[in-house]
CSV table of C-alpha atoms and ligand atoms in Angstrom, one decimal:
chain,number,residue,atom,x,y,z
A,16,UNK,CA,-30.9,4.2,10.9
A,17,UNK,CA,-31.6,0.5,11.6
A,18,UNK,CA,-30.9,-0.8,15.0
A,19,UNK,CA,-28.0,-3.0,14.0
A,20,UNK,CA,-27.4,-6.0,16.3
A,21,UNK,CA,-23.8,-7.1,17.0
A,22,UNK,CA,-24.5,-10.6,15.5
A,23,UNK,CA,-26.7,-11.2,12.5
A,24,UNK,CA,-30.3,-11.6,13.6
A,25,UNK,CA,-32.3,-14.8,12.8
A,26,UNK,CA,-36.0,-15.0,13.1
A,27,UNK,CA,-38.6,-17.6,12.4
A,28,UNK,CA,-42.2,-18.5,13.5
A,29,UNK,CA,-44.2,-21.7,13.7
A,30,UNK,CA,-48.0,-21.7,13.4
A,31,UNK,CA,-49.9,-23.4,16.2
A,32,UNK,CA,-52.2,-25.0,13.7
A,33,UNK,CA,-51.5,-28.6,14.8
A,34,UNK,CA,-49.2,-30.7,16.8
A,35,UNK,CA,-45.5,-30.3,15.7
A,36,UNK,CA,-44.2,-33.1,13.6
A,37,UNK,CA,-40.9,-34.5,12.2
A,38,UNK,CA,-41.1,-32.3,9.1
A,39,UNK,CA,-41.2,-29.2,11.4
A,40,UNK,CA,-38.4,-30.6,13.5
A,41,UNK,CA,-36.0,-31.2,10.6
A,42,UNK,CA,-37.1,-28.5,8.2
A,43,UNK,CA,-37.6,-25.6,10.6
A,44,UNK,CA,-36.9,-26.1,14.3
A,45,UNK,CA,-33.5,-27.8,14.2
A,46,UNK,CA,-32.0,-25.5,11.5
A,47,UNK,CA,-33.2,-22.5,13.5
A,48,UNK,CA,-31.8,-23.8,16.8
A,49,UNK,CA,-28.5,-24.4,15.2
A,50,UNK,CA,-28.2,-20.7,14.7
A,51,UNK,CA,-28.2,-19.9,18.4
A,52,UNK,CA,-24.4,-19.8,18.7
A,53,UNK,CA,-23.8,-17.6,15.7
A,54,UNK,CA,-26.9,-15.4,15.6
A,55,UNK,CA,-29.1,-13.3,17.8
A,56,UNK,CA,-32.2,-15.5,17.6
A,57,UNK,CA,-35.9,-14.4,17.7
A,58,UNK,CA,-38.3,-17.4,17.5
A,59,UNK,CA,-42.0,-17.0,18.0
A,60,UNK,CA,-45.4,-18.8,17.9
A,61,UNK,CA,-47.4,-17.5,15.0
A,62,UNK,CA,-50.7,-17.3,16.8
A,63,UNK,CA,-52.3,-14.7,14.5
A,64,UNK,CA,-51.4,-16.7,11.4
A,65,UNK,CA,-53.2,-19.7,12.9
A,66,UNK,CA,-56.3,-17.6,13.4
A,67,UNK,CA,-56.7,-17.6,9.6
A,68,UNK,CA,-57.9,-21.3,10.0
A,69,UNK,CA,-58.4,-22.1,13.7
A,70,UNK,CA,-61.8,-21.6,15.2
A,71,UNK,CA,-61.7,-23.5,18.5
A,72,UNK,CA,-60.3,-21.2,21.3
A,73,UNK,CA,-59.4,-24.0,23.7
A,74,UNK,CA,-57.6,-26.0,21.0
A,75,UNK,CA,-55.8,-22.8,19.8
A,76,UNK,CA,-54.6,-22.2,23.4
A,77,UNK,CA,-53.4,-25.8,23.7
A,78,UNK,CA,-51.5,-25.6,20.4
A,79,UNK,CA,-49.8,-22.4,21.3
A,80,UNK,CA,-48.6,-24.0,24.4
A,81,UNK,CA,-47.4,-27.1,22.5
A,82,UNK,CA,-45.4,-25.1,20.0
A,83,UNK,CA,-43.7,-23.0,22.7
A,84,UNK,CA,-42.9,-26.0,24.8
A,85,UNK,CA,-41.6,-27.8,21.7
A,86,UNK,CA,-39.1,-25.0,21.1
A,87,UNK,CA,-37.9,-25.2,24.7
A,88,UNK,CA,-37.8,-29.0,24.9
A,89,UNK,CA,-35.7,-29.1,21.7
A,90,UNK,CA,-33.1,-26.7,23.1
A,91,UNK,CA,-34.2,-23.1,22.7
A,92,UNK,CA,-32.1,-21.3,25.4
A,93,UNK,CA,-34.3,-18.5,26.7
A,94,UNK,CA,-31.3,-16.7,28.2
A,95,UNK,CA,-29.9,-16.1,24.7
A,96,UNK,CA,-32.9,-16.5,22.4
A,97,UNK,CA,-36.1,-14.5,22.5
A,98,UNK,CA,-39.3,-16.6,22.5
A,99,UNK,CA,-42.8,-15.0,22.4
A,100,UNK,CA,-46.3,-15.2,21.1
A,101,UNK,CA,-47.0,-13.2,18.0
A,102,UNK,CA,-50.2,-11.7,19.5
A,103,UNK,CA,-48.2,-10.2,22.4
A,104,UNK,CA,-46.4,-7.8,20.1
A,105,UNK,CA,-49.1,-5.5,18.6
A,106,UNK,CA,-46.3,-3.5,16.8
A,107,UNK,CA,-46.3,-6.3,14.3
A,108,UNK,CA,-50.0,-5.9,13.2
A,109,UNK,CA,-49.3,-2.1,13.1
A,110,UNK,CA,-46.5,-2.7,10.7
A,111,UNK,CA,-48.7,-5.1,8.7
A,112,UNK,CA,-51.1,-2.3,8.0
A,113,UNK,CA,-48.4,0.0,6.7
A,114,UNK,CA,-46.9,-2.7,4.5
A,115,UNK,CA,-50.3,-3.7,3.3
A,116,UNK,CA,-50.7,-0.2,1.9
A,117,UNK,CA,-47.6,-0.8,-0.2
A,118,UNK,CA,-48.6,-4.3,-1.5
A,119,UNK,CA,-50.6,-4.7,-4.7
A,120,UNK,CA,-53.4,-7.1,-5.1
A,121,UNK,CA,-51.6,-8.7,-8.0
A,122,UNK,CA,-48.8,-9.6,-5.7
A,123,UNK,CA,-51.1,-11.2,-3.1
A,124,UNK,CA,-52.9,-13.1,-5.9
A,125,UNK,CA,-49.7,-15.0,-6.5
A,126,UNK,CA,-49.2,-16.2,-2.9
A,127,UNK,CA,-49.3,-20.0,-2.6
A,128,UNK,CA,-51.7,-20.4,0.3
A,129,UNK,CA,-54.2,-18.3,-1.5
A,130,UNK,CA,-53.6,-19.8,-5.0
A,131,UNK,CA,-53.8,-23.3,-3.6
A,132,UNK,CA,-57.2,-22.6,-2.0
A,133,UNK,CA,-58.5,-21.2,-5.2
A,134,UNK,CA,-57.1,-24.1,-7.3
A,135,UNK,CA,-58.8,-26.6,-5.0
A,136,UNK,CA,-62.1,-24.7,-5.3
A,137,UNK,CA,-62.0,-24.0,-1.5
A,138,UNK,CA,-63.0,-20.3,-1.9
A,139,UNK,CA,-65.1,-20.6,1.3
A,140,UNK,CA,-61.8,-20.8,3.4
A,141,UNK,CA,-60.4,-17.7,1.9
A,142,UNK,CA,-60.8,-14.9,4.4
A,143,UNK,CA,-59.0,-11.5,4.4
A,144,UNK,CA,-56.5,-12.9,6.9
A,145,UNK,CA,-55.5,-15.8,4.6
A,146,UNK,CA,-55.4,-13.5,1.6
A,147,UNK,CA,-53.1,-11.0,3.4
A,148,UNK,CA,-51.1,-13.7,5.2
A,149,UNK,CA,-47.8,-12.8,3.4
A,150,UNK,CA,-48.2,-9.2,4.6
A,151,UNK,CA,-48.4,-10.2,8.3
A,152,UNK,CA,-45.5,-12.6,7.8
A,153,UNK,CA,-43.4,-9.8,6.2
A,154,UNK,CA,-44.3,-7.6,9.2
A,155,UNK,CA,-43.1,-10.4,11.6
A,156,UNK,CA,-39.8,-10.4,9.8
A,157,UNK,CA,-39.3,-6.7,9.1
A,158,UNK,CA,-40.3,-5.5,12.6
A,159,UNK,CA,-37.3,-7.1,14.1
A,160,UNK,CA,-34.6,-6.0,11.6
A,161,UNK,CA,-34.1,-9.6,10.6
A,162,UNK,CA,-31.2,-10.7,8.5
A,163,UNK,CA,-31.9,-14.4,8.1
A,164,UNK,CA,-35.1,-16.4,8.1
A,165,UNK,CA,-34.6,-20.1,8.6
A,166,UNK,CA,-37.6,-21.9,7.0
A,167,UNK,CA,-38.7,-25.0,5.0
A,168,UNK,CA,-38.8,-24.6,1.3
A,169,UNK,CA,-42.6,-24.1,1.2
A,170,UNK,CA,-42.0,-20.7,3.0
A,171,UNK,CA,-39.5,-19.4,0.5
A,172,UNK,CA,-42.0,-17.4,-1.5
A,173,UNK,CA,-43.3,-15.7,1.6
A,174,UNK,CA,-39.8,-14.6,2.6
A,175,UNK,CA,-39.2,-13.3,-0.9
A,176,UNK,CA,-42.3,-11.3,-0.6
A,177,UNK,CA,-41.0,-9.8,2.6
A,178,UNK,CA,-37.8,-8.9,0.8
A,179,UNK,CA,-39.8,-7.2,-1.9
A,180,UNK,CA,-41.8,-5.2,0.6
A,181,UNK,CA,-38.7,-4.0,2.4
A,182,UNK,CA,-37.1,-3.0,-0.8
A,183,UNK,CA,-40.2,-1.2,-2.0
A,184,UNK,CA,-40.5,0.6,1.3
A,185,UNK,CA,-36.9,1.7,1.2
A,186,UNK,CA,-37.2,2.9,-2.4
A,187,UNK,CA,-40.2,5.1,-1.5
A,188,UNK,CA,-39.2,6.3,2.0
A,189,UNK,CA,-35.5,6.0,2.2
A,190,UNK,CA,-33.4,3.2,3.9
A,191,UNK,CA,-35.5,2.2,6.8
A,192,UNK,CA,-36.0,-1.6,6.8
A,193,UNK,CA,-33.5,-4.4,6.8
A,194,UNK,CA,-33.8,-6.7,3.7
A,195,UNK,CA,-33.9,-10.3,5.0
A,196,UNK,CA,-32.6,-13.5,3.3
A,197,UNK,CA,-34.3,-16.9,3.6
A,198,UNK,CA,-32.1,-19.8,4.8
A,199,UNK,CA,-33.1,-23.2,3.6
A,200,UNK,CA,-31.3,-26.4,4.3
A,201,UNK,CA,-31.4,-28.3,1.1
A,202,UNK,CA,-31.0,-31.7,2.7
A,203,UNK,CA,-34.2,-31.3,4.8
A,204,UNK,CA,-36.0,-28.8,2.5
A,205,UNK,CA,-38.9,-31.3,2.0
A,206,UNK,CA,-39.2,-34.1,4.6
A,207,UNK,CA,-41.3,-36.9,3.2
A,208,UNK,CA,-44.3,-38.2,5.1
A,209,UNK,CA,-45.3,-41.8,5.6
A,210,UNK,CA,-46.8,-41.9,2.1
A,211,UNK,CA,-43.8,-40.3,0.4
A,212,UNK,CA,-45.5,-36.9,-0.3
A,213,UNK,CA,-44.3,-33.9,1.6
A,214,UNK,CA,-45.0,-34.4,5.3
A,215,UNK,CA,-47.8,-32.2,6.3
A,216,UNK,CA,-50.6,-32.0,8.9
A,217,UNK,CA,-53.0,-31.3,6.0
A,218,UNK,CA,-52.2,-34.6,4.3
A,219,UNK,CA,-52.5,-36.6,7.5
A,220,UNK,CA,-49.1,-38.3,6.6
A,221,UNK,CA,-47.1,-36.8,9.4
A,222,UNK,CA,-45.4,-38.3,12.4
A,223,UNK,CA,-46.0,-36.2,15.6
A,224,UNK,CA,-43.0,-35.4,17.7
A,225,UNK,CA,-44.3,-36.1,21.2
A,226,UNK,CA,-46.0,-39.4,20.8
A,227,UNK,CA,-45.2,-42.0,23.5
A,228,UNK,CA,-42.7,-44.6,22.1
A,229,UNK,CA,-45.4,-47.2,21.4
A,230,UNK,CA,-47.5,-44.9,19.3
A,231,UNK,CA,-44.4,-43.4,17.6
A,232,UNK,CA,-43.4,-46.9,16.6
A,233,UNK,CA,-46.8,-47.6,15.2
A,234,UNK,CA,-46.5,-44.5,12.9
A,235,UNK,CA,-43.2,-45.8,11.6
A,236,UNK,CA,-44.7,-49.2,11.0
A,237,UNK,CA,-47.4,-47.4,8.9
A,238,UNK,CA,-44.9,-46.1,6.3
A,239,UNK,CA,-46.0,-47.1,2.9
A,240,UNK,CA,-43.7,-49.6,1.1
A,241,UNK,CA,-44.0,-51.7,-2.1
A,242,UNK,CA,-44.6,-55.4,-2.3
A,243,UNK,CA,-41.0,-56.5,-2.9
A,244,UNK,CA,-40.6,-59.9,-1.1
A,245,UNK,CA,-38.3,-60.0,2.0
A,246,UNK,CA,-35.4,-61.9,0.3
A,247,UNK,CA,-35.3,-59.7,-2.8
A,248,UNK,CA,-32.8,-56.9,-3.3
A,249,UNK,CA,-34.4,-53.5,-2.7
A,250,UNK,CA,-33.8,-50.0,-3.9
A,251,UNK,CA,-33.1,-47.6,-1.0
A,252,UNK,CA,-33.5,-44.6,-3.3
A,253,UNK,CA,-37.2,-45.2,-4.0
A,254,UNK,CA,-38.1,-46.3,-0.5
A,255,UNK,CA,-40.1,-44.1,1.9
A,256,UNK,CA,-38.5,-45.8,4.9
A,257,UNK,CA,-35.0,-45.1,3.7
A,258,UNK,CA,-35.9,-41.5,2.8
A,259,UNK,CA,-36.7,-40.9,6.4
A,260,UNK,CA,-33.8,-43.0,7.8
A,261,UNK,CA,-31.2,-41.1,6.0
A,262,UNK,CA,-32.4,-37.8,7.5
A,263,UNK,CA,-31.7,-39.1,11.0
A,264,UNK,CA,-28.7,-41.3,10.3
A,265,UNK,CA,-25.0,-40.6,10.1
A,266,UNK,CA,-23.6,-41.0,6.5
A,267,UNK,CA,-22.0,-44.3,7.7
A,268,UNK,CA,-25.3,-45.6,9.0
A,269,UNK,CA,-27.1,-44.6,5.8
A,270,UNK,CA,-24.5,-46.3,3.6
A,271,UNK,CA,-24.7,-49.4,5.7
A,272,UNK,CA,-28.5,-49.7,5.5
A,273,UNK,CA,-28.4,-48.9,1.8
A,274,UNK,CA,-26.0,-51.8,1.3
A,275,UNK,CA,-28.3,-54.1,3.2
A,276,UNK,CA,-31.2,-53.0,1.1
A,277,UNK,CA,-29.3,-53.8,-2.1
A,278,UNK,CA,-28.1,-57.2,-0.8
A,279,UNK,CA,-31.6,-58.5,-0.3
A,280,UNK,CA,-32.8,-60.4,2.8
A,281,UNK,CA,-33.8,-57.2,4.6
A,282,UNK,CA,-37.5,-56.9,5.2
A,283,UNK,CA,-39.2,-53.4,5.3
A,284,UNK,CA,-40.4,-54.2,8.8
A,285,UNK,CA,-36.8,-54.3,10.0
A,286,UNK,CA,-35.9,-51.1,8.2
A,287,UNK,CA,-38.9,-49.5,9.9
A,288,UNK,CA,-37.8,-50.7,13.3
A,289,UNK,CA,-34.3,-49.2,12.7
A,290,UNK,CA,-35.6,-45.8,11.7
A,291,UNK,CA,-38.0,-45.8,14.7
A,292,UNK,CA,-35.1,-46.6,17.0
A,293,UNK,CA,-33.0,-43.9,15.6
A,294,UNK,CA,-35.7,-41.3,16.0
A,295,UNK,CA,-36.8,-42.5,19.4
A,296,UNK,CA,-33.3,-42.2,20.7
A,297,UNK,CA,-33.0,-38.7,19.2
A,298,UNK,CA,-36.3,-37.6,20.9
A,299,UNK,CA,-35.8,-39.4,24.3
A,300,UNK,CA,-34.3,-36.5,26.2
A,301,UNK,CA,-36.3,-33.7,24.5
A,302,UNK,CA,-39.5,-35.8,25.2
A,303,UNK,CA,-38.6,-35.8,28.9
A,304,UNK,CA,-38.1,-32.1,28.9
A,305,UNK,CA,-41.4,-31.7,27.0
A,306,UNK,CA,-43.3,-33.7,29.6
A,307,UNK,CA,-41.6,-31.7,32.4
A,308,UNK,CA,-42.8,-28.5,30.8
A,309,UNK,CA,-46.3,-29.9,30.4
A,310,UNK,CA,-46.3,-30.5,34.1
A,311,UNK,CA,-45.2,-26.9,34.7
A,312,UNK,CA,-47.0,-24.7,32.2
A,313,UNK,CA,-46.2,-21.6,34.3
A,314,UNK,CA,-42.6,-21.9,33.3
A,315,UNK,CA,-43.5,-21.7,29.7
A,316,UNK,CA,-45.8,-18.8,30.3
A,317,UNK,CA,-43.1,-16.9,32.2
A,318,UNK,CA,-40.6,-17.4,29.4
A,319,UNK,CA,-43.1,-16.2,26.8
A,320,UNK,CA,-43.9,-13.1,28.8
A,321,UNK,CA,-40.3,-12.1,29.3
A,322,UNK,CA,-39.7,-12.8,25.6
A,323,UNK,CA,-42.7,-10.6,24.6
A,324,UNK,CA,-41.2,-7.7,26.6
A,325,UNK,CA,-37.8,-8.0,24.8
A,326,UNK,CA,-39.5,-8.5,21.4
A,327,UNK,CA,-41.7,-5.4,21.9
A,328,UNK,CA,-38.8,-3.2,22.7
A,329,UNK,CA,-37.1,-4.1,19.4
A,330,UNK,CA,-40.3,-3.9,17.4
A,331,UNK,CA,-41.3,-0.5,18.9
A,332,UNK,CA,-38.0,1.0,17.8
A,333,UNK,CA,-38.6,-0.2,14.3
A,334,UNK,CA,-42.1,1.1,14.2
A,335,UNK,CA,-41.0,4.5,15.5
A,336,UNK,CA,-38.6,4.6,12.5
A,337,UNK,CA,-41.2,3.5,10.1
A,338,UNK,CA,-43.9,5.9,11.3
A,339,UNK,CA,-41.5,8.8,11.0
A,340,UNK,CA,-40.4,7.7,7.5
A,341,UNK,CA,-44.0,7.6,6.2
A,342,UNK,CA,-44.8,10.9,7.7
A,343,UNK,CA,-46.8,10.0,10.8
B,3,ADP,P1,-47.6,-28.2,7.9
B,3,ADP,O1,-47.3,-28.2,6.4
B,3,ADP,O2,-47.7,-29.5,8.5
B,3,ADP,O3,-48.9,-27.3,8.1
B,3,ADP,P2,-46.3,-25.8,8.8
B,3,ADP,O4,-46.7,-25.1,7.5
B,3,ADP,O5,-46.9,-25.4,10.1
B,3,ADP,O6,-46.4,-27.4,8.5
B,3,ADP,O7,-44.7,-25.6,8.9
B,3,ADP,C1,-44.0,-25.0,9.9
B,3,ADP,C2,-42.5,-25.0,9.5
B,3,ADP,O8,-42.0,-26.3,9.3
B,3,ADP,C3,-42.2,-24.2,8.2
B,3,ADP,O9,-41.0,-23.5,8.3
B,3,ADP,C4,-42.2,-25.3,7.2
B,3,ADP,O10,-41.4,-24.9,6.0
B,3,ADP,C5,-41.5,-26.4,7.9
B,3,ADP,N1,-42.0,-27.7,7.4
B,3,ADP,C6,-43.3,-28.2,7.4
B,3,ADP,N2,-43.4,-29.4,6.8
B,3,ADP,C7,-42.1,-29.7,6.3
B,3,ADP,C8,-41.6,-30.8,5.6
B,3,ADP,N3,-42.3,-31.8,5.2
B,3,ADP,N4,-40.3,-30.7,5.3
B,3,ADP,C9,-39.5,-29.6,5.6
B,3,ADP,N5,-40.0,-28.6,6.3
B,3,ADP,C10,-41.3,-28.6,6.7
B,4,LIG,N1,-45.9,-19.0,7.6
B,4,LIG,C1,-45.0,-19.8,8.4
B,4,LIG,C2,-45.4,-21.2,8.3
B,4,LIG,O1,-46.6,-21.5,8.0
B,4,LIG,C3,-45.0,-19.3,9.8
B,4,LIG,C4,-44.5,-17.9,10.0
B,4,LIG,C5,-45.3,-16.8,10.3
B,4,LIG,C6,-43.2,-17.4,9.8
B,4,LIG,N2,-44.5,-15.7,10.3
B,4,LIG,C7,-43.2,-16.0,10.0
B,4,LIG,C8,-42.0,-18.1,9.5
B,4,LIG,C9,-42.1,-15.3,9.9
B,4,LIG,C10,-40.8,-17.3,9.3
B,4,LIG,C11,-40.9,-15.9,9.6
B,4,LIG,O2,-44.7,-22.1,8.6
């Protein structure tokens, strides 16, 4: 039977496809880290997923380091939580093959990453890795008997596909795989970028986490606002600055700023400065830890290696069960 942990198991991955930003922080990293007290946590760097788009080896190595150091700087406790690189656990790609054999083409045709590339006419970027991306992601989840997958809303479909694959496997071969649930925090399901669209590296509207304060401030100053004059009342609910402010503020702070918007006399420049200060204060200590880890990459490497060993032990047991179930 499944290798039931004492506490429910949470697992999530971040692709090293760019420098982590505020959308990743609020949508994925913080909600995941908040589970460390109540769950057995497995967090990893999705290096093989990044390979569907990344072609520069030096840059890929750098970004893998950045994502790992980001987890640690923001509070991942390596004593309790397992942190590893996806490519250090070959059992996952082994499971991906087996799950791929149970997944129909019509299912993969519906996956967002693939559908979006087709819709944008970008057929040249569609490789077999991108097309089968949801299968590898399902293997990530199912290899570790995961109960809960904390992700941003854009990943919901992928987690649902993993559920379907687990259920299909269990129907055909008997109860073998744990069926996971996505966990999505509605409040931060879609963090807006500086232009109001979903914050994303691919839109260039993101605010990177580890910018030095001066550059960070500049990004906040670049938030797009309308032309309402300084003295006029303003609507917080349609303002990109306020949309970000409320995600970092206490309810009291947000209510206070909203009242000042409505009263008039508050310039957008002031509001931008306030949200910058809030975010800067929140990131100050993590930033120091991040810089410390950058100065000592060997610490990050050691944690990743120890994590990979723990992760492999768990995945190996699942794979043994799976192989037996399918008749191998
Ligand atoms: P990007 O869209 O910038 O490429 P990723 O796809 O690498 O970001 O996202 C990594 C994680 O961060 C995922 O769990 C995703 O759901 C979450 N995430 C990314 N952008 C946002 C956002 N704007 N709001 C909420 N969550 C986000
Ligand atoms: N696809 C996810 C993203 O782009 C990253 C990811 C890969 C993941 N494997 C995962 C997330 C498994 C959760 C569980 O953000």
